[in-house]
CSV table of C-alpha atoms and ligand atoms in Angstrom, one decimal:
chain,number,residue,atom,x,y,z
A,1,MET,CA,-7.1,22.4,0.7
A,2,SER,CA,-8.3,21.5,4.1
A,3,ARG,CA,-9.6,18.5,6.2
A,4,LYS,CA,-13.1,19.4,4.7
A,5,SER,CA,-12.0,18.7,1.2
A,6,PHE,CA,-11.8,15.0,2.1
A,7,LEU,CA,-15.4,14.7,3.1
A,8,GLY,CA,-17.1,12.0,1.0
A,9,LYS,CA,-13.9,11.5,-1.1
A,10,SER,CA,-13.0,8.1,-2.7
A,11,ILE,CA,-9.4,7.0,-2.8
A,12,VAL,CA,-9.0,5.0,-5.9
A,13,SER,CA,-5.5,5.8,-7.1
A,14,ILE,CA,-2.6,7.5,-5.4
A,15,LYS,CA,-2.6,9.8,-8.5
A,16,ASP,CA,-5.8,11.3,-7.2
A,17,LEU,CA,-4.0,12.8,-4.2
A,18,THR,CA,-1.9,16.0,-4.1
A,19,ARG,CA,1.2,16.6,-2.0
A,20,GLU,CA,-0.9,18.8,0.2
A,21,ASP,CA,-3.5,16.0,0.6
A,22,LEU,CA,-0.6,13.7,1.8
A,23,ASP,CA,0.4,16.3,4.5
A,24,ILE,CA,-3.2,16.4,5.8
A,25,ILE,CA,-3.5,12.6,5.9
A,26,PHE,CA,-0.2,12.3,7.8
A,27,GLU,CA,-1.0,15.1,10.2
A,28,GLU,CA,-4.3,13.3,10.9
A,29,ALA,CA,-2.5,9.9,11.3
A,30,ASP,CA,-0.2,11.5,13.9
A,31,LYS,CA,-3.3,12.2,16.0
A,32,MET,CA,-4.7,8.7,15.8
A,33,GLU,CA,-2.6,7.2,18.6
A,34,GLN,CA,-4.4,9.5,21.0
A,35,ILE,CA,-7.8,8.2,19.8
A,36,ILE,CA,-6.7,4.6,20.3
A,37,LYS,CA,-5.6,5.5,23.9
A,38,SER,CA,-8.7,7.5,24.6
A,39,ASN,CA,-12.4,6.6,24.8
A,40,LYS,CA,-13.3,8.9,22.0
A,41,LYS,CA,-15.6,7.6,19.3
A,42,PRO,CA,-15.6,10.2,16.4
A,43,LEU,CA,-17.2,7.7,14.0
A,44,ASP,CA,-19.9,6.4,16.4
A,45,GLY,CA,-22.8,5.2,14.3
A,46,LYS,CA,-20.9,4.9,11.1
A,47,ILE,CA,-20.5,1.6,9.2
A,48,LEU,CA,-17.5,0.4,7.1
A,49,ALA,CA,-18.2,-2.4,4.6
A,50,ALA,CA,-15.0,-4.4,3.9
A,51,LEU,CA,-15.6,-6.0,0.6
A,52,PHE,CA,-12.6,-8.3,0.0
A,53,MET,CA,-12.8,-10.4,-3.2
A,54,GLU,CA,-9.2,-11.5,-2.9
A,55,PRO,CA,-7.3,-12.8,0.1
A,56,SER,CA,-6.0,-10.3,2.7
A,57,THR,CA,-4.7,-10.3,6.2
A,58,ARG,CA,-3.3,-6.9,6.8
A,59,THR,CA,-5.4,-4.6,4.7
A,60,ARG,CA,-8.8,-6.0,5.7
A,61,LEU,CA,-8.0,-6.4,9.4
A,62,SER,CA,-6.3,-3.0,9.7
A,63,PHE,CA,-9.3,-1.3,8.1
A,64,GLU,CA,-11.5,-3.1,10.5
A,65,ALA,CA,-9.4,-2.3,13.5
A,66,ALA,CA,-9.2,1.3,12.4
A,67,MET,CA,-13.0,1.6,12.2
A,68,HIS,CA,-13.4,-0.1,15.6
A,69,HIS,CA,-10.8,2.3,17.2
A,70,LEU,CA,-12.9,5.2,15.8
A,71,GLY,CA,-16.0,3.9,17.4
A,72,GLY,CA,-17.7,2.8,14.2
A,73,SER,CA,-18.9,-0.7,13.1
A,74,VAL,CA,-17.8,-3.1,10.4
A,75,ILE,CA,-19.6,-5.5,8.0
A,76,THR,CA,-17.4,-7.8,5.9
A,77,VAL,CA,-17.1,-10.0,2.9
A,78,SER,CA,-13.8,-11.7,3.5
A,79,ASP,CA,-14.2,-14.6,1.0
A,80,PRO,CA,-15.6,-14.0,-2.5
A,81,LYS,CA,-17.0,-17.5,-2.5
A,82,SER,CA,-19.4,-16.4,0.3
A,83,SER,CA,-20.8,-13.5,-1.7
A,84,SER,CA,-23.3,-13.5,-4.6
A,85,ALA,CA,-20.4,-12.7,-7.0
A,86,VAL,CA,-20.1,-16.5,-7.4
A,87,LYS,CA,-23.7,-16.6,-8.7
A,88,GLY,CA,-22.6,-14.2,-11.5
A,89,GLU,CA,-23.5,-10.8,-9.9
A,90,SER,CA,-21.7,-7.9,-11.5
A,91,LEU,CA,-19.4,-5.7,-9.5
A,92,SER,CA,-21.7,-2.7,-10.2
A,93,ASP,CA,-24.7,-4.5,-8.8
A,94,THR,CA,-22.7,-5.6,-5.7
A,95,ILE,CA,-21.7,-2.0,-5.1
A,96,ARG,CA,-25.3,-0.8,-5.6
A,97,THR,CA,-26.3,-3.3,-3.0
A,98,VAL,CA,-23.6,-2.8,-0.4
A,99,GLU,CA,-23.9,1.0,-0.4
A,100,ASN,CA,-27.3,0.6,1.2
A,101,TYR,CA,-25.7,-1.0,4.3
A,102,CYS,CA,-22.8,1.3,5.0
A,103,ASP,CA,-21.2,4.8,5.0
A,104,ILE,CA,-18.0,3.8,3.2
A,105,ILE,CA,-16.6,0.7,1.4
A,106,ALA,CA,-13.1,-0.6,1.4
A,107,ILE,CA,-12.7,-2.9,-1.6
A,108,ARG,CA,-10.1,-5.4,-2.8
A,109,HIS,CA,-10.7,-7.0,-6.2
A,110,PRO,CA,-8.6,-9.1,-8.6
A,111,LEU,CA,-9.4,-6.8,-11.6
A,112,GLU,CA,-7.5,-3.7,-12.6
A,113,GLY,CA,-10.0,-0.8,-12.9
A,114,SER,CA,-12.3,-2.5,-10.3
A,115,ALA,CA,-12.0,0.3,-7.7
A,116,ARG,CA,-12.6,3.0,-10.3
A,117,LEU,CA,-15.7,1.2,-11.5
A,118,ALA,CA,-16.9,0.8,-7.9
A,119,ALA,CA,-16.4,4.5,-7.3
A,120,GLU,CA,-18.4,5.4,-10.4
A,121,PHE,CA,-21.4,3.4,-9.2
A,122,SER,CA,-21.3,4.0,-5.5
A,123,ARG,CA,-23.1,6.7,-3.6
A,124,VAL,CA,-20.7,6.2,-0.6
A,125,PRO,CA,-16.9,6.7,-0.7
A,126,ILE,CA,-14.7,3.9,-2.0
A,127,LEU,CA,-11.3,3.1,-0.6
A,128,ASN,CA,-9.2,0.9,-2.9
A,129,GLY,CA,-7.6,-1.9,-0.9
A,130,GLY,CA,-5.9,-3.4,-3.9
A,131,SER,CA,-7.1,-3.6,-7.5
A,132,GLY,CA,-5.5,-6.5,-9.3
A,133,ALA,CA,-1.9,-5.8,-10.3
A,134,GLU,CA,-2.8,-2.1,-10.7
A,135,GLU,CA,-2.7,-0.1,-7.5
A,136,HIS,CA,-2.8,-0.3,-3.7
A,137,PRO,CA,-3.0,3.4,-2.6
A,138,THR,CA,-3.6,3.0,1.1
A,139,GLN,CA,-0.5,0.7,1.2
A,140,ALA,CA,1.5,3.5,-0.4
A,141,LEU,CA,0.3,5.9,2.1
A,142,LEU,CA,1.4,3.7,5.0
A,143,ASP,CA,4.6,2.9,3.3
A,144,LEU,CA,5.4,6.6,2.8
A,145,TYR,CA,4.3,7.4,6.4
A,146,THR,CA,6.7,4.8,7.6
A,147,LEU,CA,9.6,6.1,5.4
A,148,LEU,CA,9.0,9.6,6.7
A,149,LYS,CA,9.1,8.4,10.3
A,150,GLU,CA,12.3,6.5,9.6
A,151,LEU,CA,14.2,9.0,7.3
A,152,LYS,CA,12.5,12.3,8.4
A,153,THR,CA,12.3,13.2,4.7
A,154,VAL,CA,12.4,11.3,1.4
A,155,GLU,CA,13.7,14.3,-0.5
A,156,GLY,CA,17.2,13.7,-1.7
A,157,LYS,CA,17.0,10.0,-0.7
A,158,SER,CA,17.7,6.9,-2.8
A,159,ILE,CA,15.2,4.1,-2.5
A,160,ALA,CA,15.5,0.6,-3.9
A,161,MET,CA,12.3,-1.3,-4.9
A,162,VAL,CA,13.0,-5.0,-5.3
A,163,GLY,CA,11.2,-8.0,-6.7
A,164,ASP,CA,8.0,-8.1,-8.7
A,165,LEU,CA,7.8,-4.7,-10.2
A,166,LYS,CA,5.6,-5.8,-13.1
A,167,TYR,CA,2.6,-7.1,-11.2
A,168,GLY,CA,3.4,-5.5,-7.8
A,169,ARG,CA,0.5,-3.0,-7.1
A,170,THR,CA,2.3,-1.7,-4.0
A,171,ILE,CA,5.3,-0.9,-6.1
A,172,HIS,CA,3.2,1.0,-8.7
A,173,SER,CA,1.5,3.1,-6.0
A,174,LEU,CA,4.7,3.7,-4.1
A,175,ALA,CA,6.5,4.9,-7.2
A,176,TYR,CA,3.7,7.4,-7.9
A,177,ILE,CA,3.5,8.7,-4.3
A,178,LEU,CA,7.3,9.2,-4.1
A,179,SER,CA,7.2,11.1,-7.4
A,180,LYS,CA,5.4,13.8,-5.6
A,181,TYR,CA,8.6,14.6,-3.7
A,182,ASN,CA,11.7,16.4,-5.0
A,183,ALA,CA,15.0,14.8,-5.8
A,184,VAL,CA,13.9,11.2,-4.9
A,185,LYS,CA,16.2,8.7,-6.7
A,186,LEU,CA,14.7,5.2,-7.4
A,187,TYR,CA,16.5,1.9,-8.1
A,188,PHE,CA,14.2,-0.6,-9.7
A,189,VAL,CA,15.7,-4.1,-9.0
A,190,SER,CA,14.1,-7.0,-10.8
A,191,PRO,CA,14.6,-9.8,-13.2
A,192,PRO,CA,14.2,-8.7,-16.8
A,193,SER,CA,10.8,-10.4,-17.0
A,194,LEU,CA,9.4,-8.4,-14.0
A,195,ARG,CA,10.5,-4.9,-14.9
A,196,ILE,CA,8.2,-2.0,-14.1
A,197,LYS,CA,5.6,-1.0,-16.7
A,198,ALA,CA,6.6,1.5,-19.4
A,199,GLU,CA,3.6,3.7,-18.6
A,200,ILE,CA,4.9,4.2,-15.0
A,201,LYS,CA,8.5,4.9,-16.3
A,202,ASN,CA,7.1,7.6,-18.7
A,203,ASP,CA,5.1,9.2,-15.8
A,204,LEU,CA,8.2,9.2,-13.6
A,205,LYS,CA,10.3,10.8,-16.4
A,206,GLU,CA,7.6,13.5,-16.9
A,207,ALA,CA,7.7,14.2,-13.1
A,208,GLY,CA,11.5,14.6,-13.4
A,209,ILE,CA,12.3,11.6,-11.1
A,210,GLU,CA,15.7,9.9,-11.6
A,211,PHE,CA,15.4,6.1,-11.7
A,212,HIS,CA,17.7,3.2,-12.7
A,213,GLU,CA,16.7,-0.3,-13.6
A,214,VAL,CA,19.1,-3.0,-12.4
A,215,GLU,CA,19.2,-6.7,-11.8
A,216,SER,CA,21.7,-7.0,-9.0
A,217,LEU,CA,20.5,-6.4,-5.4
A,218,SER,CA,24.0,-6.6,-3.9
A,219,GLU,CA,25.2,-3.8,-6.2
A,220,VAL,CA,22.4,-1.5,-5.1
A,221,ILE,CA,22.5,-2.1,-1.3
A,222,PRO,CA,25.5,0.3,-0.6
A,223,LEU,CA,23.9,3.1,-2.7
A,224,VAL,CA,20.5,3.4,-1.0
A,225,ASP,CA,18.8,5.0,2.0
A,226,ALA,CA,16.0,2.4,2.2
A,227,ILE,CA,15.0,-0.9,0.6
A,228,TYR,CA,11.5,-1.9,-0.3
A,229,MET,CA,11.3,-5.7,-0.8
A,230,THR,CA,8.3,-7.4,-2.5
A,231,ARG,CA,7.1,-10.9,-2.9
A,232,ILE,CA,7.3,-12.6,-6.4
A,233,GLN,CA,3.5,-13.1,-6.7
A,234,LYS,CA,2.8,-16.6,-8.0
A,235,GLU,CA,-0.9,-15.9,-8.3
A,236,ARG,CA,-0.3,-13.1,-10.9
A,237,PHE,CA,1.7,-15.2,-13.4
A,238,PRO,CA,-0.2,-16.5,-16.4
A,239,GLN,CA,2.2,-19.5,-16.6
A,240,GLU,CA,3.5,-21.2,-13.4
A,241,ALA,CA,6.8,-22.1,-15.3
A,242,GLU,CA,7.5,-18.4,-15.7
A,243,TYR,CA,7.1,-18.0,-11.9
A,244,GLU,CA,9.4,-20.9,-11.2
A,245,LYS,CA,12.2,-19.2,-13.2
A,246,VAL,CA,12.2,-16.1,-11.0
A,247,LYS,CA,10.7,-17.1,-7.6
A,248,ASP,CA,13.9,-17.0,-5.7
A,249,ALA,CA,15.5,-14.1,-7.6
A,250,TYR,CA,16.2,-12.1,-4.4
A,251,VAL,CA,16.8,-13.0,-0.8
A,252,LEU,CA,17.8,-10.2,1.5
A,253,THR,CA,19.9,-11.5,4.3
A,254,LYS,CA,21.6,-10.0,7.4
A,255,GLU,CA,24.9,-10.6,5.8
A,256,LEU,CA,24.0,-8.7,2.6
A,257,LEU,CA,22.9,-5.8,4.7
A,258,THR,CA,26.4,-5.4,6.2
A,259,PHE,CA,27.2,-3.7,2.9
A,260,ALA,CA,24.6,-1.0,3.5
A,261,LYS,CA,25.5,2.7,4.4
A,262,GLY,CA,24.2,2.1,7.9
A,263,PRO,CA,21.0,0.9,9.7
A,264,ILE,CA,18.9,1.7,6.6
A,265,PRO,CA,15.2,0.7,6.9
A,266,VAL,CA,14.0,-2.4,5.0
A,267,LEU,CA,10.3,-2.3,4.2
A,268,HIS,CA,8.0,-4.9,2.8
A,269,PRO,CA,4.2,-4.8,2.3
A,270,LEU,CA,4.0,-8.4,3.4
A,271,PRO,CA,3.2,-11.3,3.2
A,272,ARG,CA,6.8,-12.5,2.6
A,273,VAL,CA,7.7,-15.9,1.3
A,274,ASN,CA,11.4,-16.1,1.5
A,275,GLU,CA,12.7,-12.8,0.0
A,276,ILE,CA,13.7,-11.4,3.4
A,277,SER,CA,15.6,-13.9,5.5
A,278,TYR,CA,14.3,-14.3,9.1
A,279,ASP,CA,17.7,-13.3,10.4
A,280,VAL,CA,16.9,-9.7,9.4
A,281,ASP,CA,13.9,-9.6,11.7
A,282,ASP,CA,15.9,-8.8,14.9
A,283,THR,CA,18.1,-6.1,13.2
A,284,LYS,CA,17.5,-2.4,13.2
A,285,HIS,CA,16.8,-2.7,9.4
A,286,ALA,CA,13.5,-4.5,10.0
A,287,VAL,CA,10.8,-1.9,9.7
A,288,TYR,CA,8.2,-4.2,8.1
A,289,PHE,CA,6.6,-4.9,11.4
A,290,LYS,CA,6.2,-1.2,12.2
A,291,GLN,CA,4.6,-0.7,8.8
A,292,MET,CA,1.6,-2.8,9.9
A,293,TYR,CA,0.9,-0.7,12.9
A,294,ASN,CA,1.3,2.5,10.9
A,295,GLY,CA,-1.3,1.0,8.5
A,296,VAL,CA,-3.9,1.2,11.3
A,297,LEU,CA,-3.0,4.9,12.0
A,298,VAL,CA,-3.1,5.8,8.3
A,299,ARG,CA,-6.4,4.0,7.6
A,300,MET,CA,-7.9,5.5,10.8
A,301,ALA,CA,-6.9,8.9,9.4
A,302,LEU,CA,-8.5,8.2,6.0
A,303,LEU,CA,-11.8,7.0,7.6
A,304,ASN,CA,-11.9,9.9,10.0
A,305,LEU,CA,-11.2,12.5,7.3
A,306,ILE,CA,-13.6,11.1,4.7
A,307,LEU,CA,-16.5,10.5,7.2
A,308,GLY,CA,-16.0,13.8,9.0
A,309,GLY,CA,-14.9,12.6,12.5
A,310,GLU,CA,-14.0,15.4,14.9
A,311,VAL,CA,-10.5,15.3,16.4
A,312,LYS,CA,-9.9,17.8,19.3
B,1,CP,N1,0.1,-5.6,2.4
B,1,CP,C1,-1.0,-6.2,2.1
B,1,CP,O1,-1.8,-5.8,1.2
B,1,CP,O2,-1.2,-7.3,2.8
B,1,CP,P1,-2.5,-8.2,2.7
B,1,CP,O3,-2.6,-8.9,1.3
B,1,CP,O4,-2.4,-9.2,3.8
B,1,CP,O5,-3.7,-7.3,2.9
């Protein structure tokens, strides 16, 4: 495997990437700060279409910032109500339209399977920026990149994933990406109604990953090397009453973190509602702001690798 193997590649699921692929992406990401500081434009003349059919702040804007840093241009649908999807256009027809205007498409869509379908119809590479409650592979890449920067390695580390493990696409992609590393131990912390899917647990068992399902966050805090918090996602619940029962299940506070092994990193894909108390923000635990910057570097790396940008 080499940089060249990324040319024209779609990233639909984190399962499509090998451990070797991850090393190449992170090595590329390490070079991106230099591009930001320089006047180099490796993707001059290339166009990214950001096709966001669900709300987003970080994913869309970081993809756009990444393309600008690389010297390319961006066209955007940021509100599905402003696209012809509201007139009943199918996703496949939208893709067969947008591919004529760009070199690569970053898509967010409310349906599971949407990014895979888009990749099947598209002549240009597709980057999955979140497909319903299914996957969010570029988020997992930036999450792992952040964990590696903070912990040096994830091998032999214990990581807690907390909150909405059922509908949380960032959780699903993160569990799969971590399963590519040896001796990772996962603690899945959720209310019973939001446990991680059986399919993912089976895949983790097959990969030989040790995991534990627990309800108590405070019991897990002293055991782990990192905590990944997530929002309970109101918009994914079929019944609002079910959301109301669990919405405040976990609130990580500065006081709770005094029981941690040390200054362990706390990550969150954001947005948060109230699952991380604001008093954590000015502690050494708060890595969630660094994640957003790392997201620009990782998305720059993907765009540059897939579109064949030169890095000297
Ligand atoms: N982390 C993430 O996907 O954030 P946005 O929904 O703001 O893009």
